[in-house]
Amino acid sequence: MVMKVYSAEFRADAVALYLSDPKNTYEGVGKDLGISRETLRNWVRTERARTGQAARTSASPRAAQAAQVPSNDMLEKENKQLRARIRELKTEREILRRAAKYFASMAV
């Protein structure tokens, strides 16, 4: 296997591209640039060690979303709104049932 040599400028640009957006993945940026995921990961790790920057705590959007847990007050408010909407829909359904019965009895 032939080892490719990349310029320092290319490496810096690749690392900057990866670090520019938290949604970027090693796999995605690597494919875009034509380099392997592990190569990019090593470059990023080296750059972070050089600058003293901490690594990302969560690479996946799902993990980031899980970290944003809503407060109990927000959940209670939402539950109250949803219960009110359920009552409203049940009332509407009952009105439609009564109307259907009424019109069915008139047709006979």
PDB file of N, CA and C in Angstrom:
ATOM      1  N   MET A   1       0.847  -1.167   0.000  1.00  0.00           N
ATOM      2  CA  MET A   1       0.000   0.000   0.000  1.00  0.00           C
ATOM      3  C   MET A   1       0.895   1.234   0.000  1.00  0.00           C
ATOM      4  N   VAL A   2       0.610   2.151  -0.892  1.00  0.00           N
ATOM      5  CA  VAL A   2       1.397   3.368  -1.023  1.00  0.00           C
ATOM      6  C   VAL A   2       0.862   4.405  -0.040  1.00  0.00           C
ATOM      7  N   MET A   3       1.779   5.004   0.702  1.00  0.00           N
ATOM      8  CA  MET A   3       1.389   6.023   1.670  1.00  0.00           C
ATOM      9  C   MET A   3       1.386   7.379   0.979  1.00  0.00           C
ATOM     10  N   LYS A   4       0.249   8.062   1.021  1.00  0.00           N
ATOM     11  CA  LYS A   4       0.137   9.358   0.378  1.00  0.00           C
ATOM     12  C   LYS A   4       0.698  10.429   1.298  1.00  0.00           C
ATOM     13  N   VAL A   5       1.257  11.452   0.712  1.00  0.00           N
ATOM     14  CA  VAL A   5       1.795  12.578   1.463  1.00  0.00           C
ATOM     15  C   VAL A   5       0.946  13.802   1.137  1.00  0.00           C
ATOM     16  N   TYR A   6       0.412  14.419   2.179  1.00  0.00           N
ATOM     17  CA  TYR A   6      -0.429  15.597   2.010  1.00  0.00           C
ATOM     18  C   TYR A   6       0.303  16.820   2.528  1.00  0.00           C
ATOM     19  N   SER A   7       0.066  17.942   1.901  1.00  0.00           N
ATOM     20  CA  SER A   7       0.735  19.177   2.322  1.00  0.00           C
ATOM     21  C   SER A   7       0.175  19.641   3.667  1.00  0.00           C
ATOM     22  N   ALA A   8       0.943  20.442   4.371  1.00  0.00           N
ATOM     23  CA  ALA A   8       0.507  20.975   5.662  1.00  0.00           C
ATOM     24  C   ALA A   8      -0.725  21.852   5.489  1.00  0.00           C
ATOM     25  N   GLU A   9      -0.791  22.558   4.375  1.00  0.00           N
ATOM     26  CA  GLU A   9      -1.942  23.415   4.100  1.00  0.00           C
ATOM     27  C   GLU A   9      -3.214  22.579   3.920  1.00  0.00           C
ATOM     28  N   PHE A  10      -3.097  21.472   3.177  1.00  0.00           N
ATOM     29  CA  PHE A  10      -4.246  20.586   2.972  1.00  0.00           C
ATOM     30  C   PHE A  10      -4.715  20.015   4.301  1.00  0.00           C
ATOM     31  N   ARG A  11      -3.774  19.581   5.139  1.00  0.00           N
ATOM     32  CA  ARG A  11      -4.114  19.033   6.452  1.00  0.00           C
ATOM     33  C   ARG A  11      -4.836  20.082   7.302  1.00  0.00           C
ATOM     34  N   ALA A  12      -4.290  21.298   7.312  1.00  0.00           N
ATOM     35  CA  ALA A  12      -4.899  22.366   8.116  1.00  0.00           C
ATOM     36  C   ALA A  12      -6.304  22.692   7.621  1.00  0.00           C
ATOM     37  N   ASP A  13      -6.481  22.722   6.319  1.00  0.00           N
ATOM     38  CA  ASP A  13      -7.805  22.986   5.752  1.00  0.00           C
ATOM     39  C   ASP A  13      -8.786  21.866   6.084  1.00  0.00           C
ATOM     40  N   ALA A  14      -8.335  20.626   6.021  1.00  0.00           N
ATOM     41  CA  ALA A  14      -9.195  19.490   6.341  1.00  0.00           C
ATOM     42  C   ALA A  14      -9.624  19.533   7.806  1.00  0.00           C
ATOM     43  N   VAL A  15      -8.687  19.820   8.686  1.00  0.00           N
ATOM     44  CA  VAL A  15      -9.001  19.904  10.122  1.00  0.00           C
ATOM     45  C   VAL A  15      -9.957  21.063  10.372  1.00  0.00           C
ATOM     46  N   ALA A  16      -9.697  22.212   9.748  1.00  0.00           N
ATOM     47  CA  ALA A  16     -10.564  23.373   9.922  1.00  0.00           C
ATOM     48  C   ALA A  16     -11.975  23.075   9.418  1.00  0.00           C
ATOM     49  N   LEU A  17     -12.083  22.373   8.308  1.00  0.00           N
ATOM     50  CA  LEU A  17     -13.390  22.005   7.772  1.00  0.00           C
ATOM     51  C   LEU A  17     -14.131  21.110   8.752  1.00  0.00           C
ATOM     52  N   TYR A  18     -13.451  20.128   9.299  1.00  0.00           N
ATOM     53  CA  TYR A  18     -14.081  19.222  10.261  1.00  0.00           C
ATOM     54  C   TYR A  18     -14.535  19.981  11.505  1.00  0.00           C
ATOM     55  N   LEU A  19     -13.696  20.858  12.013  1.00  0.00           N
ATOM     56  CA  LEU A  19     -13.998  21.571  13.255  1.00  0.00           C
ATOM     57  C   LEU A  19     -14.987  22.723  13.067  1.00  0.00           C
ATOM     58  N   SER A  20     -15.241  23.123  11.827  1.00  0.00           N
ATOM     59  CA  SER A  20     -16.106  24.269  11.562  1.00  0.00           C
ATOM     60  C   SER A  20     -17.559  24.026  11.919  1.00  0.00           C
ATOM     61  N   ASP A  21     -18.001  22.788  11.884  1.00  0.00           N
ATOM     62  CA  ASP A  21     -19.408  22.487  12.145  1.00  0.00           C
ATOM     63  C   ASP A  21     -19.503  21.239  13.017  1.00  0.00           C
ATOM     64  N   PRO A  22     -20.199  21.302  14.153  1.00  0.00           N
ATOM     65  CA  PRO A  22     -20.312  20.129  15.030  1.00  0.00           C
ATOM     66  C   PRO A  22     -21.040  18.951  14.383  1.00  0.00           C
ATOM     67  N   LYS A  23     -21.782  19.208  13.319  1.00  0.00           N
ATOM     68  CA  LYS A  23     -22.504  18.127  12.641  1.00  0.00           C
ATOM     69  C   LYS A  23     -21.599  17.303  11.728  1.00  0.00           C
ATOM     70  N   ASN A  24     -20.417  17.832  11.428  1.00  0.00           N
ATOM     71  CA  ASN A  24     -19.492  17.109  10.557  1.00  0.00           C
ATOM     72  C   ASN A  24     -19.016  15.832  11.226  1.00  0.00           C
ATOM     73  N   THR A  25     -18.819  14.812  10.401  1.00  0.00           N
ATOM     74  CA  THR A  25     -18.271  13.553  10.884  1.00  0.00           C
ATOM     75  C   THR A  25     -16.958  13.289  10.169  1.00  0.00           C
ATOM     76  N   TYR A  26     -16.132  12.471  10.799  1.00  0.00           N
ATOM     77  CA  TYR A  26     -14.871  12.095  10.155  1.00  0.00           C
ATOM     78  C   TYR A  26     -15.160  11.436   8.813  1.00  0.00           C
ATOM     79  N   GLU A  27     -16.154  10.577   8.808  1.00  0.00           N
ATOM     80  CA  GLU A  27     -16.508   9.838   7.598  1.00  0.00           C
ATOM     81  C   GLU A  27     -16.942  10.781   6.483  1.00  0.00           C
ATOM     82  N   GLY A  28     -17.825  11.721   6.801  1.00  0.00           N
ATOM     83  CA  GLY A  28     -18.354  12.630   5.791  1.00  0.00           C
ATOM     84  C   GLY A  28     -17.289  13.548   5.213  1.00  0.00           C
ATOM     85  N   VAL A  29     -16.510  14.172   6.077  1.00  0.00           N
ATOM     86  CA  VAL A  29     -15.459  15.077   5.600  1.00  0.00           C
ATOM     87  C   VAL A  29     -14.389  14.290   4.857  1.00  0.00           C
ATOM     88  N   GLY A  30     -14.056  13.115   5.369  1.00  0.00           N
ATOM     89  CA  GLY A  30     -13.060  12.282   4.699  1.00  0.00           C
ATOM     90  C   GLY A  30     -13.477  11.910   3.291  1.00  0.00           C
ATOM     91  N   LYS A  31     -14.746  11.533   3.112  1.00  0.00           N
ATOM     92  CA  LYS A  31     -15.239  11.197   1.775  1.00  0.00           C
ATOM     93  C   LYS A  31     -15.189  12.405   0.860  1.00  0.00           C
ATOM     94  N   ASP A  32     -15.591  13.569   1.390  1.00  0.00           N
ATOM     95  CA  ASP A  32     -15.579  14.782   0.575  1.00  0.00           C
ATOM     96  C   ASP A  32     -14.174  15.131   0.091  1.00  0.00           C
ATOM     97  N   LEU A  33     -13.188  14.889   0.935  1.00  0.00           N
ATOM     98  CA  LEU A  33     -11.816  15.263   0.588  1.00  0.00           C
ATOM     99  C   LEU A  33     -11.010  14.126  -0.029  1.00  0.00           C
ATOM    100  N   GLY A  34     -11.559  12.923  -0.029  1.00  0.00           N
ATOM    101  CA  GLY A  34     -10.858  11.789  -0.615  1.00  0.00           C
ATOM    102  C   GLY A  34      -9.771  11.222   0.291  1.00  0.00           C
ATOM    103  N   ILE A  35      -9.977  11.329   1.598  1.00  0.00           N
ATOM    104  CA  ILE A  35      -9.019  10.764   2.551  1.00  0.00           C
ATOM    105  C   ILE A  35      -9.767   9.822   3.480  1.00  0.00           C
ATOM    106  N   SER A  36      -9.030   8.972   4.163  1.00  0.00           N
ATOM    107  CA  SER A  36      -9.691   8.025   5.048  1.00  0.00           C
ATOM    108  C   SER A  36     -10.122   8.706   6.340  1.00  0.00           C
ATOM    109  N   ARG A  37     -11.104   8.102   6.947  1.00  0.00           N
ATOM    110  CA  ARG A  37     -11.636   8.604   8.203  1.00  0.00           C
ATOM    111  C   ARG A  37     -10.560   8.646   9.272  1.00  0.00           C
ATOM    112  N   GLU A  38      -9.768   7.610   9.339  1.00  0.00           N
ATOM    113  CA  GLU A  38      -8.717   7.516  10.357  1.00  0.00           C
ATOM    114  C   GLU A  38      -7.623   8.554  10.146  1.00  0.00           C
ATOM    115  N   THR A  39      -7.295   8.839   8.901  1.00  0.00           N
ATOM    116  CA  THR A  39      -6.294   9.866   8.615  1.00  0.00           C
ATOM    117  C   THR A  39      -6.767  11.214   9.150  1.00  0.00           C
ATOM    118  N   LEU A  40      -8.009  11.559   8.837  1.00  0.00           N
ATOM    119  CA  LEU A  40      -8.564  12.821   9.318  1.00  0.00           C
ATOM    120  C   LEU A  40      -8.635  12.839  10.840  1.00  0.00           C
ATOM    121  N   ARG A  41      -9.039  11.736  11.433  1.00  0.00           N
ATOM    122  CA  ARG A  41      -9.130  11.658  12.892  1.00  0.00           C
ATOM    123  C   ARG A  41      -7.766  11.895  13.531  1.00  0.00           C
ATOM    124  N   ASN A  42      -6.735  11.318  12.960  1.00  0.00           N
ATOM    125  CA  ASN A  42      -5.380  11.519  13.484  1.00  0.00           C
ATOM    126  C   ASN A  42      -4.947  12.969  13.354  1.00  0.00           C
ATOM    127  N   TRP A  43      -5.258  13.605  12.230  1.00  0.00           N
ATOM    128  CA  TRP A  43      -4.899  15.008  12.051  1.00  0.00           C
ATOM    129  C   TRP A  43      -5.616  15.894  13.069  1.00  0.00           C
ATOM    130  N   VAL A  44      -6.893  15.613  13.279  1.00  0.00           N
ATOM    131  CA  VAL A  44      -7.675  16.406  14.243  1.00  0.00           C
ATOM    132  C   VAL A  44      -7.133  16.196  15.648  1.00  0.00           C
ATOM    133  N   ARG A  45      -6.836  14.959  15.991  1.00  0.00           N
ATOM    134  CA  ARG A  45      -6.287  14.659  17.315  1.00  0.00           C
ATOM    135  C   ARG A  45      -4.950  15.381  17.529  1.00  0.00           C
ATOM    136  N   THR A  46      -4.114  15.390  16.511  1.00  0.00           N
ATOM    137  CA  THR A  46      -2.819  16.074  16.598  1.00  0.00           C
ATOM    138  C   THR A  46      -3.024  17.580  16.784  1.00  0.00           C
ATOM    139  N   GLU A  47      -3.943  18.153  16.024  1.00  0.00           N
ATOM    140  CA  GLU A  47      -4.214  19.590  16.126  1.00  0.00           C
ATOM    141  C   GLU A  47      -4.771  19.952  17.506  1.00  0.00           C
ATOM    142  N   ARG A  48      -5.655  19.122  18.011  1.00  0.00           N
ATOM    143  CA  ARG A  48      -6.211  19.391  19.345  1.00  0.00           C
ATOM    144  C   ARG A  48      -5.138  19.287  20.423  1.00  0.00           C
ATOM    145  N   ALA A  49      -4.248  18.343  20.300  1.00  0.00           N
ATOM    146  CA  ALA A  49      -3.155  18.208  21.266  1.00  0.00           C
ATOM    147  C   ALA A  49      -2.228  19.422  21.180  1.00  0.00           C
ATOM    148  N   ARG A  50      -2.001  19.908  19.954  1.00  0.00           N
ATOM    149  CA  ARG A  50      -1.124  21.055  19.756  1.00  0.00           C
ATOM    150  C   ARG A  50      -1.720  22.327  20.347  1.00  0.00           C
ATOM    151  N   THR A  51      -3.039  22.505  20.183  1.00  0.00           N
ATOM    152  CA  THR A  51      -3.685  23.733  20.644  1.00  0.00           C
ATOM    153  C   THR A  51      -4.265  23.610  22.047  1.00  0.00           C
ATOM    154  N   GLY A  52      -4.328  22.399  22.565  1.00  0.00           N
ATOM    155  CA  GLY A  52      -4.903  22.192  23.896  1.00  0.00           C
ATOM    156  C   GLY A  52      -6.415  22.229  23.896  1.00  0.00           C
ATOM    157  N   GLN A  53      -7.015  22.044  22.736  1.00  0.00           N
ATOM    158  CA  GLN A  53      -8.466  22.060  22.596  1.00  0.00           C
ATOM    159  C   GLN A  53      -9.032  20.701  22.992  1.00  0.00           C
ATOM    160  N   ALA A  54     -10.140  20.691  23.708  1.00  0.00           N
ATOM    161  CA  ALA A  54     -10.776  19.440  24.122  1.00  0.00           C
ATOM    162  C   ALA A  54     -11.529  18.818  22.949  1.00  0.00           C
ATOM    163  N   ALA A  55     -11.642  17.518  22.993  1.00  0.00           N
ATOM    164  CA  ALA A  55     -12.378  16.800  21.954  1.00  0.00           C
ATOM    165  C   ALA A  55     -13.869  17.025  22.141  1.00  0.00           C
ATOM    166  N   ARG A  56     -14.630  16.761  21.099  1.00  0.00           N
ATOM    167  CA  ARG A  56     -16.087  16.860  21.185  1.00  0.00           C
ATOM    168  C   ARG A  56     -16.588  15.844  22.187  1.00  0.00           C
ATOM    169  N   THR A  57     -17.582  16.247  22.965  1.00  0.00           N
ATOM    170  CA  THR A  57     -18.142  15.315  23.942  1.00  0.00           C
ATOM    171  C   THR A  57     -19.116  14.357  23.297  1.00  0.00           C
ATOM    172  N   SER A  58     -19.802  14.799  22.258  1.00  0.00           N
ATOM    173  CA  SER A  58     -20.734  13.915  21.580  1.00  0.00           C
ATOM    174  C   SER A  58     -20.632  14.133  20.082  1.00  0.00           C
ATOM    175  N   ALA A  59     -20.376  13.068  19.365  1.00  0.00           N
ATOM    176  CA  ALA A  59     -20.211  13.165  17.926  1.00  0.00           C
ATOM    177  C   ALA A  59     -21.540  13.071  17.199  1.00  0.00           C
ATOM    178  N   SER A  60     -22.535  12.478  17.835  1.00  0.00           N
ATOM    179  CA  SER A  60     -23.789  12.273  17.142  1.00  0.00           C
ATOM    180  C   SER A  60     -24.815  13.328  17.522  1.00  0.00           C
ATOM    181  N   PRO A  61     -25.640  13.752  16.575  1.00  0.00           N
ATOM    182  CA  PRO A  61     -26.698  14.712  16.891  1.00  0.00           C
ATOM    183  C   PRO A  61     -27.680  14.162  17.904  1.00  0.00           C
ATOM    184  N   ARG A  62     -27.898  12.858  17.888  1.00  0.00           N
ATOM    185  CA  ARG A  62     -28.814  12.239  18.838  1.00  0.00           C
ATOM    186  C   ARG A  62     -28.311  12.405  20.266  1.00  0.00           C
ATOM    187  N   ALA A  63     -27.017  12.234  20.482  1.00  0.00           N
ATOM    188  CA  ALA A  63     -26.444  12.416  21.818  1.00  0.00           C
ATOM    189  C   ALA A  63     -26.527  13.871  22.239  1.00  0.00           C
ATOM    190  N   ALA A  64     -26.332  14.791  21.317  1.00  0.00           N
ATOM    191  CA  ALA A  64     -26.447  16.210  21.637  1.00  0.00           C
ATOM    192  C   ALA A  64     -27.879  16.565  22.001  1.00  0.00           C
ATOM    193  N   GLN A  65     -28.828  15.961  21.308  1.00  0.00           N
ATOM    194  CA  GLN A  65     -30.231  16.213  21.598  1.00  0.00           C
ATOM    195  C   GLN A  65     -30.604  15.657  22.966  1.00  0.00           C
ATOM    196  N   ALA A  66     -30.053  14.506  23.333  1.00  0.00           N
ATOM    197  CA  ALA A  66     -30.345  13.912  24.635  1.00  0.00           C
ATOM    198  C   ALA A  66     -29.812  14.776  25.764  1.00  0.00           C
ATOM    199  N   ALA A  67     -28.773  15.540  25.501  1.00  0.00           N
ATOM    200  CA  ALA A  67     -28.219  16.405  26.528  1.00  0.00           C
ATOM    201  C   ALA A  67     -29.119  17.598  26.811  1.00  0.00           C
ATOM    202  N   GLN A  68     -30.039  17.915  25.924  1.00  0.00           N
ATOM    203  CA  GLN A  68     -30.943  19.039  26.090  1.00  0.00           C
ATOM    204  C   GLN A  68     -32.281  18.548  26.640  1.00  0.00           C
ATOM    205  N   VAL A  69     -32.294  18.146  27.892  1.00  0.00           N
ATOM    206  CA  VAL A  69     -33.491  17.618  28.524  1.00  0.00           C
ATOM    207  C   VAL A  69     -34.362  18.792  28.979  1.00  0.00           C
ATOM    208  N   PRO A  70     -35.641  18.797  28.594  1.00  0.00           N
ATOM    209  CA  PRO A  70     -36.513  19.890  29.015  1.00  0.00           C
ATOM    210  C   PRO A  70     -36.816  19.809  30.509  1.00  0.00           C
ATOM    211  N   SER A  71     -37.129  20.943  31.101  1.00  0.00           N
ATOM    212  CA  SER A  71     -37.408  20.986  32.531  1.00  0.00           C
ATOM    213  C   SER A  71     -38.778  20.383  32.817  1.00  0.00           C
ATOM    214  N   ASN A  72     -39.006  20.067  34.084  1.00  0.00           N
ATOM    215  CA  ASN A  72     -40.291  19.490  34.489  1.00  0.00           C
ATOM    216  C   ASN A  72     -41.429  20.462  34.251  1.00  0.00           C
ATOM    217  N   ASP A  73     -41.181  21.753  34.471  1.00  0.00           N
ATOM    218  CA  ASP A  73     -42.221  22.755  34.245  1.00  0.00           C
ATOM    219  C   ASP A  73     -42.659  22.773  32.789  1.00  0.00           C
ATOM    220  N   MET A  74     -41.681  22.679  31.887  1.00  0.00           N
ATOM    221  CA  MET A  74     -42.014  22.663  30.462  1.00  0.00           C
ATOM    222  C   MET A  74     -42.812  21.414  30.110  1.00  0.00           C
ATOM    223  N   LEU A  75     -42.423  20.286  30.670  1.00  0.00           N
ATOM    224  CA  LEU A  75     -43.134  19.034  30.390  1.00  0.00           C
ATOM    225  C   LEU A  75     -44.556  19.079  30.939  1.00  0.00           C
ATOM    226  N   GLU A  76     -44.722  19.624  32.135  1.00  0.00           N
ATOM    227  CA  GLU A  76     -46.063  19.723  32.723  1.00  0.00           C
ATOM    228  C   GLU A  76     -46.949  20.647  31.897  1.00  0.00           C
ATOM    229  N   LYS A  77     -46.391  21.750  31.432  1.00  0.00           N
ATOM    230  CA  LYS A  77     -47.148  22.686  30.601  1.00  0.00           C
ATOM    231  C   LYS A  77     -47.581  22.009  29.300  1.00  0.00           C
ATOM    232  N   GLU A  78     -46.657  21.285  28.675  1.00  0.00           N
ATOM    233  CA  GLU A  78     -46.984  20.591  27.432  1.00  0.00           C
ATOM    234  C   GLU A  78     -48.049  19.522  27.662  1.00  0.00           C
ATOM    235  N   ASN A  79     -47.926  18.772  28.757  1.00  0.00           N
ATOM    236  CA  ASN A  79     -48.928  17.751  29.075  1.00  0.00           C
ATOM    237  C   ASN A  79     -50.300  18.377  29.278  1.00  0.00           C
ATOM    238  N   LYS A  80     -50.342  19.518  29.945  1.00  0.00           N
ATOM    239  CA  LYS A  80     -51.613  20.209  30.175  1.00  0.00           C
ATOM    240  C   LYS A  80     -52.243  20.612  28.843  1.00  0.00           C
ATOM    241  N   GLN A  81     -51.428  21.155  27.940  1.00  0.00           N
ATOM    242  CA  GLN A  81     -51.928  21.548  26.624  1.00  0.00           C
ATOM    243  C   GLN A  81     -52.428  20.336  25.836  1.00  0.00           C
ATOM    244  N   LEU A  82     -51.696  19.252  25.908  1.00  0.00           N
ATOM    245  CA  LEU A  82     -52.090  18.048  25.172  1.00  0.00           C
ATOM    246  C   LEU A  82     -53.381  17.454  25.722  1.00  0.00           C
ATOM    247  N   ARG A  83     -53.521  17.455  27.037  1.00  0.00           N
ATOM    248  CA  ARG A  83     -54.770  16.955  27.639  1.00  0.00           C
ATOM    249  C   ARG A  83     -55.964  17.812  27.214  1.00  0.00           C
ATOM    250  N   ALA A  84     -55.781  19.124  27.166  1.00  0.00           N
ATOM    251  CA  ALA A  84     -56.851  20.018  26.728  1.00  0.00           C
ATOM    252  C   ALA A  84     -57.217  19.723  25.277  1.00  0.00           C
ATOM    253  N   ARG A  85     -56.230  19.480  24.444  1.00  0.00           N
ATOM    254  CA  ARG A  85     -56.486  19.169  23.028  1.00  0.00           C
ATOM    255  C   ARG A  85     -57.228  17.843  22.891  1.00  0.00           C
ATOM    256  N   ILE A  86     -56.871  16.870  23.734  1.00  0.00           N
ATOM    257  CA  ILE A  86     -57.562  15.576  23.709  1.00  0.00           C
ATOM    258  C   ILE A  86     -59.028  15.763  24.072  1.00  0.00           C
ATOM    259  N   ARG A  87     -59.310  16.572  25.117  1.00  0.00           N
ATOM    260  CA  ARG A  87     -60.707  16.830  25.512  1.00  0.00           C
ATOM    261  C   ARG A  87     -61.470  17.492  24.360  1.00  0.00           C
ATOM    262  N   GLU A  88     -60.824  18.441  23.696  1.00  0.00           N
ATOM    263  CA  GLU A  88     -61.453  19.135  22.581  1.00  0.00           C
ATOM    264  C   GLU A  88     -61.781  18.165  21.448  1.00  0.00           C
ATOM    265  N   LEU A  89     -60.847  17.284  21.124  1.00  0.00           N
ATOM    266  CA  LEU A  89     -61.076  16.322  20.040  1.00  0.00           C
ATOM    267  C   LEU A  89     -62.164  15.314  20.399  1.00  0.00           C
ATOM    268  N   LYS A  90     -62.206  14.888  21.668  1.00  0.00           N
ATOM    269  CA  LYS A  90     -63.260  13.963  22.092  1.00  0.00           C
ATOM    270  C   LYS A  90     -64.627  14.616  21.983  1.00  0.00           C
ATOM    271  N   THR A  91     -64.711  15.893  22.348  1.00  0.00           N
ATOM    272  CA  THR A  91     -65.970  16.622  22.240  1.00  0.00           C
ATOM    273  C   THR A  91     -66.402  16.728  20.788  1.00  0.00           C
ATOM    274  N   GLU A  92     -65.478  17.077  19.915  1.00  0.00           N
ATOM    275  CA  GLU A  92     -65.795  17.172  18.485  1.00  0.00           C
ATOM    276  C   GLU A  92     -66.266  15.835  17.932  1.00  0.00           C
ATOM    277  N   ARG A  93     -65.608  14.759  18.337  1.00  0.00           N
ATOM    278  CA  ARG A  93     -65.993  13.428  17.861  1.00  0.00           C
ATOM    279  C   ARG A  93     -67.403  13.077  18.339  1.00  0.00           C
ATOM    280  N   GLU A  94     -67.727  13.413  19.577  1.00  0.00           N
ATOM    281  CA  GLU A  94     -69.064  13.120  20.112  1.00  0.00           C
ATOM    282  C   GLU A  94     -70.133  13.922  19.365  1.00  0.00           C
ATOM    283  N   ILE A  95     -69.836  15.175  19.039  1.00  0.00           N
ATOM    284  CA  ILE A  95     -70.780  15.995  18.272  1.00  0.00           C
ATOM    285  C   ILE A  95     -71.018  15.373  16.902  1.00  0.00           C
ATOM    286  N   LEU A  96     -69.961  14.915  16.264  1.00  0.00           N
ATOM    287  CA  LEU A  96     -70.110  14.288  14.947  1.00  0.00           C
ATOM    288  C   LEU A  96     -70.913  12.985  15.029  1.00  0.00           C
ATOM    289  N   ARG A  97     -70.695  12.223  16.079  1.00  0.00           N
ATOM    290  CA  ARG A  97     -71.482  10.980  16.248  1.00  0.00           C
ATOM    291  C   ARG A  97     -72.967  11.298  16.395  1.00  0.00           C
ATOM    292  N   ARG A  98     -73.286  12.297  17.219  1.00  0.00           N
ATOM    293  CA  ARG A  98     -74.692  12.675  17.424  1.00  0.00           C
ATOM    294  C   ARG A  98     -75.304  13.187  16.128  1.00  0.00           C
ATOM    295  N   ALA A  99     -74.532  13.969  15.373  1.00  0.00           N
ATOM    296  CA  ALA A  99     -75.043  14.487  14.102  1.00  0.00           C
ATOM    297  C   ALA A  99     -75.288  13.341  13.119  1.00  0.00           C
ATOM    298  N   ALA A 100     -74.389  12.377  13.097  1.00  0.00           N
ATOM    299  CA  ALA A 100     -74.566  11.234  12.195  1.00  0.00           C
ATOM    300  C   ALA A 100     -75.822  10.444  12.563  1.00  0.00           C
ATOM    301  N   LYS A 101     -76.050  10.253  13.872  1.00  0.00           N
ATOM    302  CA  LYS A 101     -77.257   9.534  14.308  1.00  0.00           C
ATOM    303  C   LYS A 101     -78.514  10.311  13.926  1.00  0.00           C
ATOM    304  N   TYR A 102     -78.469  11.626  14.117  1.00  0.00           N
ATOM    305  CA  TYR A 102     -79.622  12.462  13.810  1.00  0.00           C
ATOM    306  C   TYR A 102     -79.975  12.369  12.325  1.00  0.00           C
ATOM    307  N   PHE A 103     -78.962  12.547  11.459  1.00  0.00           N
ATOM    308  CA  PHE A 103     -79.228  12.506  10.034  1.00  0.00           C
ATOM    309  C   PHE A 103     -79.598  11.119   9.554  1.00  0.00           C
ATOM    310  N   ALA A 104     -79.085  10.085  10.221  1.00  0.00           N
ATOM    311  CA  ALA A 104     -79.442   8.716   9.861  1.00  0.00           C
ATOM    312  C   ALA A 104     -80.910   8.456  10.190  1.00  0.00           C
ATOM    313  N   SER A 105     -81.387   9.010  11.294  1.00  0.00           N
ATOM    314  CA  SER A 105     -82.802   8.796  11.677  1.00  0.00           C
ATOM    315  C   SER A 105     -83.741   9.568  10.768  1.00  0.00           C
ATOM    316  N   MET A 106     -83.294  10.679  10.209  1.00  0.00           N
ATOM    317  CA  MET A 106     -84.147  11.478   9.306  1.00  0.00           C
ATOM    318  C   MET A 106     -84.247  10.818   7.934  1.00  0.00           C
ATOM    319  N   ALA A 107     -83.268  10.042   7.540  1.00  0.00           N
ATOM    320  CA  ALA A 107     -83.269   9.436   6.224  1.00  0.00           C
ATOM    321  C   ALA A 107     -84.243   8.271   6.147  1.00  0.00           C
ATOM    322  N   VAL A 108     -84.642   7.741   7.264  1.00  0.00           N
ATOM    323  CA  VAL A 108     -85.505   6.566   7.256  1.00  0.00           C
ATOM    324  C   VAL A 108     -86.936   6.904   7.076  1.00  0.00           C
TER     325      VAL A 108
END
